[in-house]
Each structure stands twice: as C-alpha cells, then as structure tokens.
Short mmCIF file of N, CA and C and ligand atoms in Angstrom, two decimals:
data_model
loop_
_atom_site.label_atom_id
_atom_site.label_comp_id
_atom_site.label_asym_id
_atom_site.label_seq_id
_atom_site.Cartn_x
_atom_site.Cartn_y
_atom_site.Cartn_z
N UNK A 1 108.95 -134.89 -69.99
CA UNK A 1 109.82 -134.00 -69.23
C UNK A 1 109.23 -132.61 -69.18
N UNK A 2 109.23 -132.30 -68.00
CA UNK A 2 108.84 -130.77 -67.86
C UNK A 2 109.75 -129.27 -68.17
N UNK A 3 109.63 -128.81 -69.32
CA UNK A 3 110.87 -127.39 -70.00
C UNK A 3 110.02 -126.27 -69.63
N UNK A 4 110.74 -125.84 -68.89
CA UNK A 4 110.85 -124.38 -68.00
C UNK A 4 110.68 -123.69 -69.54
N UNK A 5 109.48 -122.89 -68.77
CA UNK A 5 109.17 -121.79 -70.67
C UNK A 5 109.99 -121.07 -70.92
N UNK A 6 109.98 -120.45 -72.21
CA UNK A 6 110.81 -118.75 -72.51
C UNK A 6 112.42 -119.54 -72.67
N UNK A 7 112.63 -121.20 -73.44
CA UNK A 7 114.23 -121.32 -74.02
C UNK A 7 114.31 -121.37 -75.35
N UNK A 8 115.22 -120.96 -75.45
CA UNK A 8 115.53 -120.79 -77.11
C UNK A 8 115.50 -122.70 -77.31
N UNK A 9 115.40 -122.58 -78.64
CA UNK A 9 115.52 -124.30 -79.01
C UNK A 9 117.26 -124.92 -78.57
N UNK A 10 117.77 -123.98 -78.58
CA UNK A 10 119.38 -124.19 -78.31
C UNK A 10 119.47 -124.73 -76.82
N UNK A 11 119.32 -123.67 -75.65
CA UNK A 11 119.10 -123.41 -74.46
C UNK A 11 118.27 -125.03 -74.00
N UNK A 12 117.23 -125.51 -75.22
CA UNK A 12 116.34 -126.54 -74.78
C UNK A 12 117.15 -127.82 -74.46
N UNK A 13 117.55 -127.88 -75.84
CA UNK A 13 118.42 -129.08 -76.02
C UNK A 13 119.48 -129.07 -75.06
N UNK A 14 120.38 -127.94 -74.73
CA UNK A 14 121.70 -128.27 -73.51
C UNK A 14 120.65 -128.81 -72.31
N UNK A 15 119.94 -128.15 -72.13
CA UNK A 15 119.68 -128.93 -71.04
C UNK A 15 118.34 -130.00 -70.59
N UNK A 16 118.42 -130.95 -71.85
CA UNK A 16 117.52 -131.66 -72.38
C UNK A 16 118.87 -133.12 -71.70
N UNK A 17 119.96 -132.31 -72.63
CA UNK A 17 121.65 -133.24 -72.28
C UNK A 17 121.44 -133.34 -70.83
N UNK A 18 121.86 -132.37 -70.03
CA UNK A 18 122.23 -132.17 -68.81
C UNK A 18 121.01 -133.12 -68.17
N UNK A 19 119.87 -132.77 -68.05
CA UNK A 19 119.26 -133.54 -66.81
C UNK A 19 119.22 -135.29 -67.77
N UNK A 20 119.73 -135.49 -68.85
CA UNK A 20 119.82 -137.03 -69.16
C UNK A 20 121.13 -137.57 -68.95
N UNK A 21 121.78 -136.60 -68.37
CA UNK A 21 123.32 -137.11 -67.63
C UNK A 21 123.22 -137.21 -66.31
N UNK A 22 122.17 -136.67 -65.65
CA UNK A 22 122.02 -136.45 -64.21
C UNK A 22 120.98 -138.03 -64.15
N UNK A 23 120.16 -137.92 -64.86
CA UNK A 23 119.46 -139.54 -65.06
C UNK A 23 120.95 -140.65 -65.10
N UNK A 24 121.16 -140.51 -65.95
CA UNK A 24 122.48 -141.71 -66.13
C UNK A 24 123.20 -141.77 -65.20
N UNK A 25 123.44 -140.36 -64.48
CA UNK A 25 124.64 -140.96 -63.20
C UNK A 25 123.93 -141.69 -62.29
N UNK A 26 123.02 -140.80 -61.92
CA UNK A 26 121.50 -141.79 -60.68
C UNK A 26 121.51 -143.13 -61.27
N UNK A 27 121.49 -143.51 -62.57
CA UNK A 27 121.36 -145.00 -62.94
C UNK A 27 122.23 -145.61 -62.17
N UNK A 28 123.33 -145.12 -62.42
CA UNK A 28 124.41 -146.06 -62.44
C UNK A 28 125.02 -146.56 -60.99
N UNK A 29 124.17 -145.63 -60.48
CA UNK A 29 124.74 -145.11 -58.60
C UNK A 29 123.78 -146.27 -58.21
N UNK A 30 122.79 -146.40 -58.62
CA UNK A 30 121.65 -147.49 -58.15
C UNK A 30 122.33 -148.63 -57.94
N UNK A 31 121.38 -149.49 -56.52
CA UNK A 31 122.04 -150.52 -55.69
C UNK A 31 121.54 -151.84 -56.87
N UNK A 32 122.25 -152.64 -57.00
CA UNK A 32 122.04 -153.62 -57.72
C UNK A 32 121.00 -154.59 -57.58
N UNK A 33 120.15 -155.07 -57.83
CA UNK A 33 118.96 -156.09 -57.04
C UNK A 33 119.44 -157.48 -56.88
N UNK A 34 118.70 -158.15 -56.57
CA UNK A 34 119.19 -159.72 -56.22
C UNK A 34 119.57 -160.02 -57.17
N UNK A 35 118.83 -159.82 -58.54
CA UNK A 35 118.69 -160.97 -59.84
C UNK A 35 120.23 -160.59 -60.57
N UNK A 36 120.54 -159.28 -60.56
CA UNK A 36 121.40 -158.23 -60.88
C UNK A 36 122.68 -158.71 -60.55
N UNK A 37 122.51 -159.38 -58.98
CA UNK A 37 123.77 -159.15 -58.03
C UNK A 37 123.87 -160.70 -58.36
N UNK A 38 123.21 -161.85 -58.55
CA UNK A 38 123.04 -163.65 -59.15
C UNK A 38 124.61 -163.39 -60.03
N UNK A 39 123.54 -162.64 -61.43
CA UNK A 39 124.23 -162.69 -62.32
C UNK A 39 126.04 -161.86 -62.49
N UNK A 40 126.02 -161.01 -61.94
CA UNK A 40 127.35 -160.29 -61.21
C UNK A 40 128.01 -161.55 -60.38
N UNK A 41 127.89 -162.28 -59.51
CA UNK A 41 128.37 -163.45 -58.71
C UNK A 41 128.91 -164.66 -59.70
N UNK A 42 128.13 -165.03 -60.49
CA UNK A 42 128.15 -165.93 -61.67
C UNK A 42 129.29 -165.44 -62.56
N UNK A 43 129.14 -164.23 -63.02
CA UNK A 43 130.51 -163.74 -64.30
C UNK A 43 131.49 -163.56 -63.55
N UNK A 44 131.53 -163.09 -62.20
CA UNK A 44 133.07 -163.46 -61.31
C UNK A 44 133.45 -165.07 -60.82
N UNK A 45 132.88 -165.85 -60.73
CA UNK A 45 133.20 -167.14 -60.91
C UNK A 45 133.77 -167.58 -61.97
N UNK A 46 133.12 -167.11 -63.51
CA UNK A 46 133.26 -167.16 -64.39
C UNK A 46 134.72 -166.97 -64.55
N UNK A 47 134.94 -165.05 -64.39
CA UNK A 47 136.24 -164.70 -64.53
C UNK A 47 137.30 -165.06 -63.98
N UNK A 48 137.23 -165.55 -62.06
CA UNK A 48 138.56 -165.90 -61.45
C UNK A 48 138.30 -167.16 -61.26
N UNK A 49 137.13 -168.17 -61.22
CA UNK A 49 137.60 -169.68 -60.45
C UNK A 49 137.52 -170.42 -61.81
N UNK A 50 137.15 -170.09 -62.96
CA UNK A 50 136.17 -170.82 -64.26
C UNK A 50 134.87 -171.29 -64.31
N UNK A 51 134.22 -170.62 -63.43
CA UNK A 51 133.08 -171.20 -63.71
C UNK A 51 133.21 -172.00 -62.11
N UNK A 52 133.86 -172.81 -61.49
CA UNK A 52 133.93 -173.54 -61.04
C UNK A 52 132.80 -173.87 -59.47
N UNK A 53 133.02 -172.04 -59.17
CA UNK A 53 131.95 -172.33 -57.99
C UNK A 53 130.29 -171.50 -58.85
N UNK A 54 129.16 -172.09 -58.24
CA UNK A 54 128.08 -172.12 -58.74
C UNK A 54 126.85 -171.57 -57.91
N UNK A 55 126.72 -170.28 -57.79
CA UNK A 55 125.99 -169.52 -56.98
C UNK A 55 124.30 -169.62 -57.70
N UNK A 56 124.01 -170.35 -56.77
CA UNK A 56 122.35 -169.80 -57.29
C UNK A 56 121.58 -169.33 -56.41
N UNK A 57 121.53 -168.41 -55.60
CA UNK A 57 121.17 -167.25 -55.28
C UNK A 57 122.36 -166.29 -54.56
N UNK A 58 122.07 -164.88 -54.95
CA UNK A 58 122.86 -164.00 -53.86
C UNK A 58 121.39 -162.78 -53.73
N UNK A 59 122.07 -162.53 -52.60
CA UNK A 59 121.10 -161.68 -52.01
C UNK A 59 121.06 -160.54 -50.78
N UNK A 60 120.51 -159.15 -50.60
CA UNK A 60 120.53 -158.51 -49.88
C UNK A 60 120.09 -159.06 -48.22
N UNK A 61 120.90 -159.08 -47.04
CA UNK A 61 120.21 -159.13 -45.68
C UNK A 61 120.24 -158.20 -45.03
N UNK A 62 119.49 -157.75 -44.47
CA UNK A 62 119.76 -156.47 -43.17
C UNK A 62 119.77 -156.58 -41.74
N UNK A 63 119.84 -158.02 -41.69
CA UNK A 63 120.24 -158.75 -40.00
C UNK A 63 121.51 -159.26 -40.25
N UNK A 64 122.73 -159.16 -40.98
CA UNK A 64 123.89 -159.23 -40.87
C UNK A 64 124.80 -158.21 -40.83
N UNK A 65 125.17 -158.24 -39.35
CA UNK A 65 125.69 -156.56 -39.08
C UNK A 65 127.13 -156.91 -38.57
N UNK A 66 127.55 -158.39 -38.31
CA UNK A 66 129.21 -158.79 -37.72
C UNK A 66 129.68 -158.84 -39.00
N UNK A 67 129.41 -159.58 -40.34
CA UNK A 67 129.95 -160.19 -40.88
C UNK A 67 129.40 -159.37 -42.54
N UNK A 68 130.12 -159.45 -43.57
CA UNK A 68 130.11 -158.50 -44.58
C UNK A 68 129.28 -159.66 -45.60
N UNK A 69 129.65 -161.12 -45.22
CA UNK A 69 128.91 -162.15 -46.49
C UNK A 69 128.91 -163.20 -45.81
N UNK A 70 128.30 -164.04 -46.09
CA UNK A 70 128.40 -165.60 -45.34
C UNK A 70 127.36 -166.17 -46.48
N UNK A 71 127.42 -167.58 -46.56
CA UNK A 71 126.81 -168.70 -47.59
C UNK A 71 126.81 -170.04 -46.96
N UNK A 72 125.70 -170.66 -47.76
CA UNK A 72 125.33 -171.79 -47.12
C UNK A 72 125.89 -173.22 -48.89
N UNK A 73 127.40 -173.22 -48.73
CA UNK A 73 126.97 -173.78 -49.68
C UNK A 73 126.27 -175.22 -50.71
N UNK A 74 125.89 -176.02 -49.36
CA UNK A 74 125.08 -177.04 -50.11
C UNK A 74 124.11 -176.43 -50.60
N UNK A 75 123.58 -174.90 -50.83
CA UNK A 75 122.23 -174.55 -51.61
C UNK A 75 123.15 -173.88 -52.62
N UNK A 76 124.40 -173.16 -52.58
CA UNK A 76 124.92 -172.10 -53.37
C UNK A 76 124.39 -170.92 -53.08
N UNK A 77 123.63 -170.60 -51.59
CA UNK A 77 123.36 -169.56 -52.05
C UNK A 77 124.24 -168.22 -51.10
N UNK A 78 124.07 -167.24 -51.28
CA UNK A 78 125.19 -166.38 -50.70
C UNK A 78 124.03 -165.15 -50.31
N UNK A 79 124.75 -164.62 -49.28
CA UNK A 79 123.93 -163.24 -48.74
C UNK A 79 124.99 -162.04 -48.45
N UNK A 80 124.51 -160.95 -48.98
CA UNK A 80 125.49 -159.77 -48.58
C UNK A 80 124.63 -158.96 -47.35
N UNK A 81 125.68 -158.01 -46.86
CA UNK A 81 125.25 -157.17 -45.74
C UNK A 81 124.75 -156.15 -46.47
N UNK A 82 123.69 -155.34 -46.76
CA UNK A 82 123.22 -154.18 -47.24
C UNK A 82 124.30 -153.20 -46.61
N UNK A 83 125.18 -153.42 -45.63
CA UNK A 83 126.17 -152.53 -45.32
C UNK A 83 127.37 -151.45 -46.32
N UNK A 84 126.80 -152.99 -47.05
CA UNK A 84 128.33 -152.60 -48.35
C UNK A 84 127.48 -151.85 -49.31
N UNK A 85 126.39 -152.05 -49.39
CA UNK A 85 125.95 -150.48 -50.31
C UNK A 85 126.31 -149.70 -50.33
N UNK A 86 126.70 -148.85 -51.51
CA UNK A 86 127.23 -147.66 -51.57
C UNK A 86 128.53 -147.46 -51.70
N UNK A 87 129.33 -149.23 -51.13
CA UNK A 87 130.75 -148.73 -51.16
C UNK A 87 131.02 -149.15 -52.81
N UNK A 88 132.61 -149.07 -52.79
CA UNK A 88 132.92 -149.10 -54.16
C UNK A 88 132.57 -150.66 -54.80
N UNK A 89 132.52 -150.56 -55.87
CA UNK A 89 132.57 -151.39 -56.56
C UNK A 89 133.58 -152.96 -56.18
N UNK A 90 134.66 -152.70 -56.23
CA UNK A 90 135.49 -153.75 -56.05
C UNK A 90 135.74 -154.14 -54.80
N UNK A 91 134.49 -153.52 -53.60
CA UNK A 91 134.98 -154.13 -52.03
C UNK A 91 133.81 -155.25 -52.60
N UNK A 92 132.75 -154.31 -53.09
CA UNK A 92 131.27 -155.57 -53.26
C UNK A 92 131.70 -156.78 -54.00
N UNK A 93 132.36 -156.90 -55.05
CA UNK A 93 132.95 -158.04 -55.72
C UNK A 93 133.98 -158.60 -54.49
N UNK A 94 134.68 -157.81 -54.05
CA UNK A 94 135.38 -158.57 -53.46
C UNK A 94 135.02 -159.66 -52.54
N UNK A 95 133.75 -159.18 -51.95
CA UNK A 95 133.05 -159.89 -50.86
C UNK A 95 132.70 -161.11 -51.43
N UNK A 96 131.92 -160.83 -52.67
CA UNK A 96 131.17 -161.88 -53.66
C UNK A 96 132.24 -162.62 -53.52
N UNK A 97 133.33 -162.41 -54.28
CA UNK A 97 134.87 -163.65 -54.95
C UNK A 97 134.88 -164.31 -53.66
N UNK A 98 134.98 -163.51 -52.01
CA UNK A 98 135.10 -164.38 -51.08
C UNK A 98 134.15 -165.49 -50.66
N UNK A 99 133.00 -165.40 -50.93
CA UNK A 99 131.78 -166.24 -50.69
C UNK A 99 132.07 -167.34 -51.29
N UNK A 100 131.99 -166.94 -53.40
CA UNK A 100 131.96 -167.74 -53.82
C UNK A 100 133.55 -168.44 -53.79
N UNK A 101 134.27 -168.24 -53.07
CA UNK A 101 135.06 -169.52 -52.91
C UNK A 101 135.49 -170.09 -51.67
N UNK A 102 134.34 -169.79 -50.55
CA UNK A 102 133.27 -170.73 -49.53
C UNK A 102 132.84 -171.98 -49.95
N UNK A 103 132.41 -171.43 -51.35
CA UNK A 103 131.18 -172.75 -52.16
C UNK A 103 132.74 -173.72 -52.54
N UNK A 104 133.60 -173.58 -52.85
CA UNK A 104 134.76 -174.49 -52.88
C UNK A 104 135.51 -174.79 -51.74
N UNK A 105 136.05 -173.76 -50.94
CA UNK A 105 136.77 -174.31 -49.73
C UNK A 105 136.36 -173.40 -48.50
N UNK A 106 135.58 -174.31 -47.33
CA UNK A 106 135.18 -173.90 -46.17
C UNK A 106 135.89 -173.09 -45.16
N UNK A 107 136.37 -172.52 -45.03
CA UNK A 107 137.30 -171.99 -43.89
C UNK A 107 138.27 -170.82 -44.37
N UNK A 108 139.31 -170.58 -43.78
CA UNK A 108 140.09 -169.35 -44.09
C UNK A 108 141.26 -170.29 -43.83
N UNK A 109 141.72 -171.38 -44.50
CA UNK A 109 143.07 -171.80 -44.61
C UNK A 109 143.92 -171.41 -45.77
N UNK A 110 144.94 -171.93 -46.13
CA UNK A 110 146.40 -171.45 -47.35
C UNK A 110 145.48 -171.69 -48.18
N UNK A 111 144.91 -172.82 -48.19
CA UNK A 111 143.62 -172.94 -49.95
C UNK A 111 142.80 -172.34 -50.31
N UNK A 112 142.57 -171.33 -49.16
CA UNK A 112 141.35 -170.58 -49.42
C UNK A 112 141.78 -169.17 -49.90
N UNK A 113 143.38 -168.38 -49.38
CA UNK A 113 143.87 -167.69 -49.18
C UNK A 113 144.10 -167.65 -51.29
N UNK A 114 144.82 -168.84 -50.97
CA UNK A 114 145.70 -168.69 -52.52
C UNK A 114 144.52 -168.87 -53.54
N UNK A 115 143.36 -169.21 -53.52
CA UNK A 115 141.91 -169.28 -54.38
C UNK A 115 141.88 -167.32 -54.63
N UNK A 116 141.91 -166.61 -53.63
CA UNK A 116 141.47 -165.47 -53.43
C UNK A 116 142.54 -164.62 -53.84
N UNK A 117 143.73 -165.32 -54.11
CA UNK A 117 144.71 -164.69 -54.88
C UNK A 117 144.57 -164.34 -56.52
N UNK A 118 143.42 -164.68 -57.39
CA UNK A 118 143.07 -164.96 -58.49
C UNK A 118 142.62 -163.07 -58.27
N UNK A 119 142.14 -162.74 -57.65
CA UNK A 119 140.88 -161.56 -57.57
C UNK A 119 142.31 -160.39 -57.53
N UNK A 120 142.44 -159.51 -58.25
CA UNK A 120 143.71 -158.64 -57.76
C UNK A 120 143.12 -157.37 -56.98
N UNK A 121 142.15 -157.70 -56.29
CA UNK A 121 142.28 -156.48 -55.68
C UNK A 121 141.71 -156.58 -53.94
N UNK A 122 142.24 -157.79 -54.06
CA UNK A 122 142.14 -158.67 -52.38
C UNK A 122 142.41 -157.61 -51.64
N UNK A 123 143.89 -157.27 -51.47
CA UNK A 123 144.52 -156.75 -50.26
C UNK A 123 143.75 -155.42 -50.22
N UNK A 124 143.14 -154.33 -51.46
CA UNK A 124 142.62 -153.35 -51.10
C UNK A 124 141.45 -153.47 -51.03
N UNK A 125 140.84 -154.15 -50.68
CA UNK A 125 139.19 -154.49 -50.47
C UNK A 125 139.33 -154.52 -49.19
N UNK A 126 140.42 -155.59 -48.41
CA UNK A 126 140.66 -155.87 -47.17
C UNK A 126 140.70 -154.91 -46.59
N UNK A 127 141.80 -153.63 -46.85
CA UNK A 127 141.95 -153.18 -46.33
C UNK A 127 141.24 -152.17 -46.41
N UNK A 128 140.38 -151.72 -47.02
CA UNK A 128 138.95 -150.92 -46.82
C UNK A 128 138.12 -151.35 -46.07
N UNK A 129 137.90 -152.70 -46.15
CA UNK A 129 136.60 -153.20 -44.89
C UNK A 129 137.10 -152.92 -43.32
N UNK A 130 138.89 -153.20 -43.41
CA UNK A 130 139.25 -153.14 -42.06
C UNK A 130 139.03 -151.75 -41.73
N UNK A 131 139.52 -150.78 -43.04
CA UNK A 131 139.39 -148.97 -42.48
C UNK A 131 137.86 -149.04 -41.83
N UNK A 132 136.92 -149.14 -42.55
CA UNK A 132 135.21 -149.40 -42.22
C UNK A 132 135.41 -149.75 -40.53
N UNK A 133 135.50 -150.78 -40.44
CA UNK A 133 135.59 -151.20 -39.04
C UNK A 133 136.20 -150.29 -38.26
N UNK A 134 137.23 -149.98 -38.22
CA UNK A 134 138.15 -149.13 -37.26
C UNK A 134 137.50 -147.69 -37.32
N UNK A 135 136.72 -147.36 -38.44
CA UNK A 135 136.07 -145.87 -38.28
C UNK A 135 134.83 -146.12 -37.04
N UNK A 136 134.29 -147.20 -37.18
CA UNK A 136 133.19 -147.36 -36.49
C UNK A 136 133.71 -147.64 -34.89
N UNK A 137 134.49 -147.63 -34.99
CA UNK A 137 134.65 -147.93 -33.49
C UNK A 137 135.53 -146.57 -33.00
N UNK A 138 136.18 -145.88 -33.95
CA UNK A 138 136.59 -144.15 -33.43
C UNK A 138 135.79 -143.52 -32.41
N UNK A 139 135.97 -142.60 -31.25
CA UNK A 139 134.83 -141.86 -31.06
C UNK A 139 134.43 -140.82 -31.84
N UNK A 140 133.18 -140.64 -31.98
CA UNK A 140 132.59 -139.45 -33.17
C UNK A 140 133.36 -137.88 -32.55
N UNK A 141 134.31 -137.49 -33.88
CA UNK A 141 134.86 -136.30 -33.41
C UNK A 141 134.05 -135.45 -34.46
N UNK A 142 134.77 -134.30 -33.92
CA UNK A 142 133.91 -133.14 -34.73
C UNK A 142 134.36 -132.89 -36.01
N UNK A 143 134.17 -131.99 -37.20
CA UNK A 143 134.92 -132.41 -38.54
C UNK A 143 136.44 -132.23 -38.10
N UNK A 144 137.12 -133.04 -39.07
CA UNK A 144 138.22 -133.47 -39.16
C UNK A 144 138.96 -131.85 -39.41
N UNK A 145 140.38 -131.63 -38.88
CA UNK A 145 141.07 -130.42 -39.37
C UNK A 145 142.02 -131.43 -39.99
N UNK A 146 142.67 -130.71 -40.61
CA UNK A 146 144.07 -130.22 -41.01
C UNK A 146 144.99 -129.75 -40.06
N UNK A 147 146.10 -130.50 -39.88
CA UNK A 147 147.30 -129.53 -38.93
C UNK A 147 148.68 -129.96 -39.82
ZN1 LIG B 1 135.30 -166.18 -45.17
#
C-alpha cells in the first residue's frame, strides 16, 4: 500500500482502517461469478425446495434482454440476464428460486405459484422487476422534482 509521507503512526493506522473498509465494501459490491452464483442457486434449493431441484450450472448471458432467467431443465442448467446486476440482493435470488423451480414445474400454473410461495420475498422482487420495466418504458424526463 502506498502512505502519503509526513503521518504520525496514529494518522497511519486510521487510515490504514479506512481504505481496508473501502476494499471490503468494493468486495462485497462485486458481481458474483458463475461458480459463486452454482453454489448460491444450490443453498437456495437447499433452503426453500430441500434440496429438491438440482442446478448444475447457472450462469451470466448478455443476449437475454425480454426475460430476467430462463433454464433448460433436462441439463439443470439456468442463465441470468446480466441485467439484474447490481440490483439487490433478493430480486437476484428471487430470479434464481424462480428458475430453480422450472427444474420442478414447467410453466406458471397454481403449482408453480404455491412452490414460489416458500421464498418470502416473492411479491417484492415482483414488484421491483415490474417497477424496472415500467421505468424503461417512461419517457426520459429531466431530474425528478418534488411538488
Ligand atoms: Zn417462469
């Protein structure tokens, strides 16, 4: 690490802290990798179906721009939209929980609905992807006021 000359040993150490908190947040902000995002897919199976659906691969695409996840599951394997980067945490799981229970029931019927009832944070995932959508189709205004 490079220390700006002329600090007291005191002065060194605070901000020896500081830029290893500024490292840690950047860690943590970092996009997850495939192998990363497998094993993340796997411990939510784990947690809401038991184990039951069996992902062996998930993975980043950047030619899926309609759809947030889709899977093929006679391979198990699942693909996310690089779209959802960046968003929170629990839309990206959310997407995952929806895939992986693709790999159990095909379609968007009551079985698929009440599978996805296990995940508690369905309805606000939903309804973040729908906000997403509806921003994108706004016309671009200028910053937002207050009235
Ligand atoms: Zn679906």
């Amino acid at each position: 690490m490079l220390i700006p000359a002329r600090m007291s040993e005191a002065e060194e150490q605070r901000w020896v802290t500081v830029m290893l908190d500024k490292l840690a947040a950047q860690e943590s902000k970092r996009v997850l990798g495939d192998s990363a995002l497998t094993e993340r897919a796997q411990r939510l199976s784990e947690q809401y179906f038991g184990g039951r659906a069996r992902p062996a691969s998930v993975r980043w695409v950047t030619n899926q721009n309609t759809r947030w996840g889709s899977c093929t599951p006679s391979e198990g394997s699942i693909r996310l939209s690089h779209r959802l980067q960046g968003m929170p945490e629990y839309v990206v799981d959310y997407v995952l929980v929806h895939e992986l229970a693709h790999l159990l029931v095909p379609g968007h019927g009551p079985r698929f609905w009440r599978l996805l009832e296990a995940y508690p944070r369905t309805e606000r995932a939903r309804g973040y992807l729908e906000g997403v959508v509806a921003a994108d189709r706004l016309p671009h205004l200028p910053a937002a006021r207050e009235e």
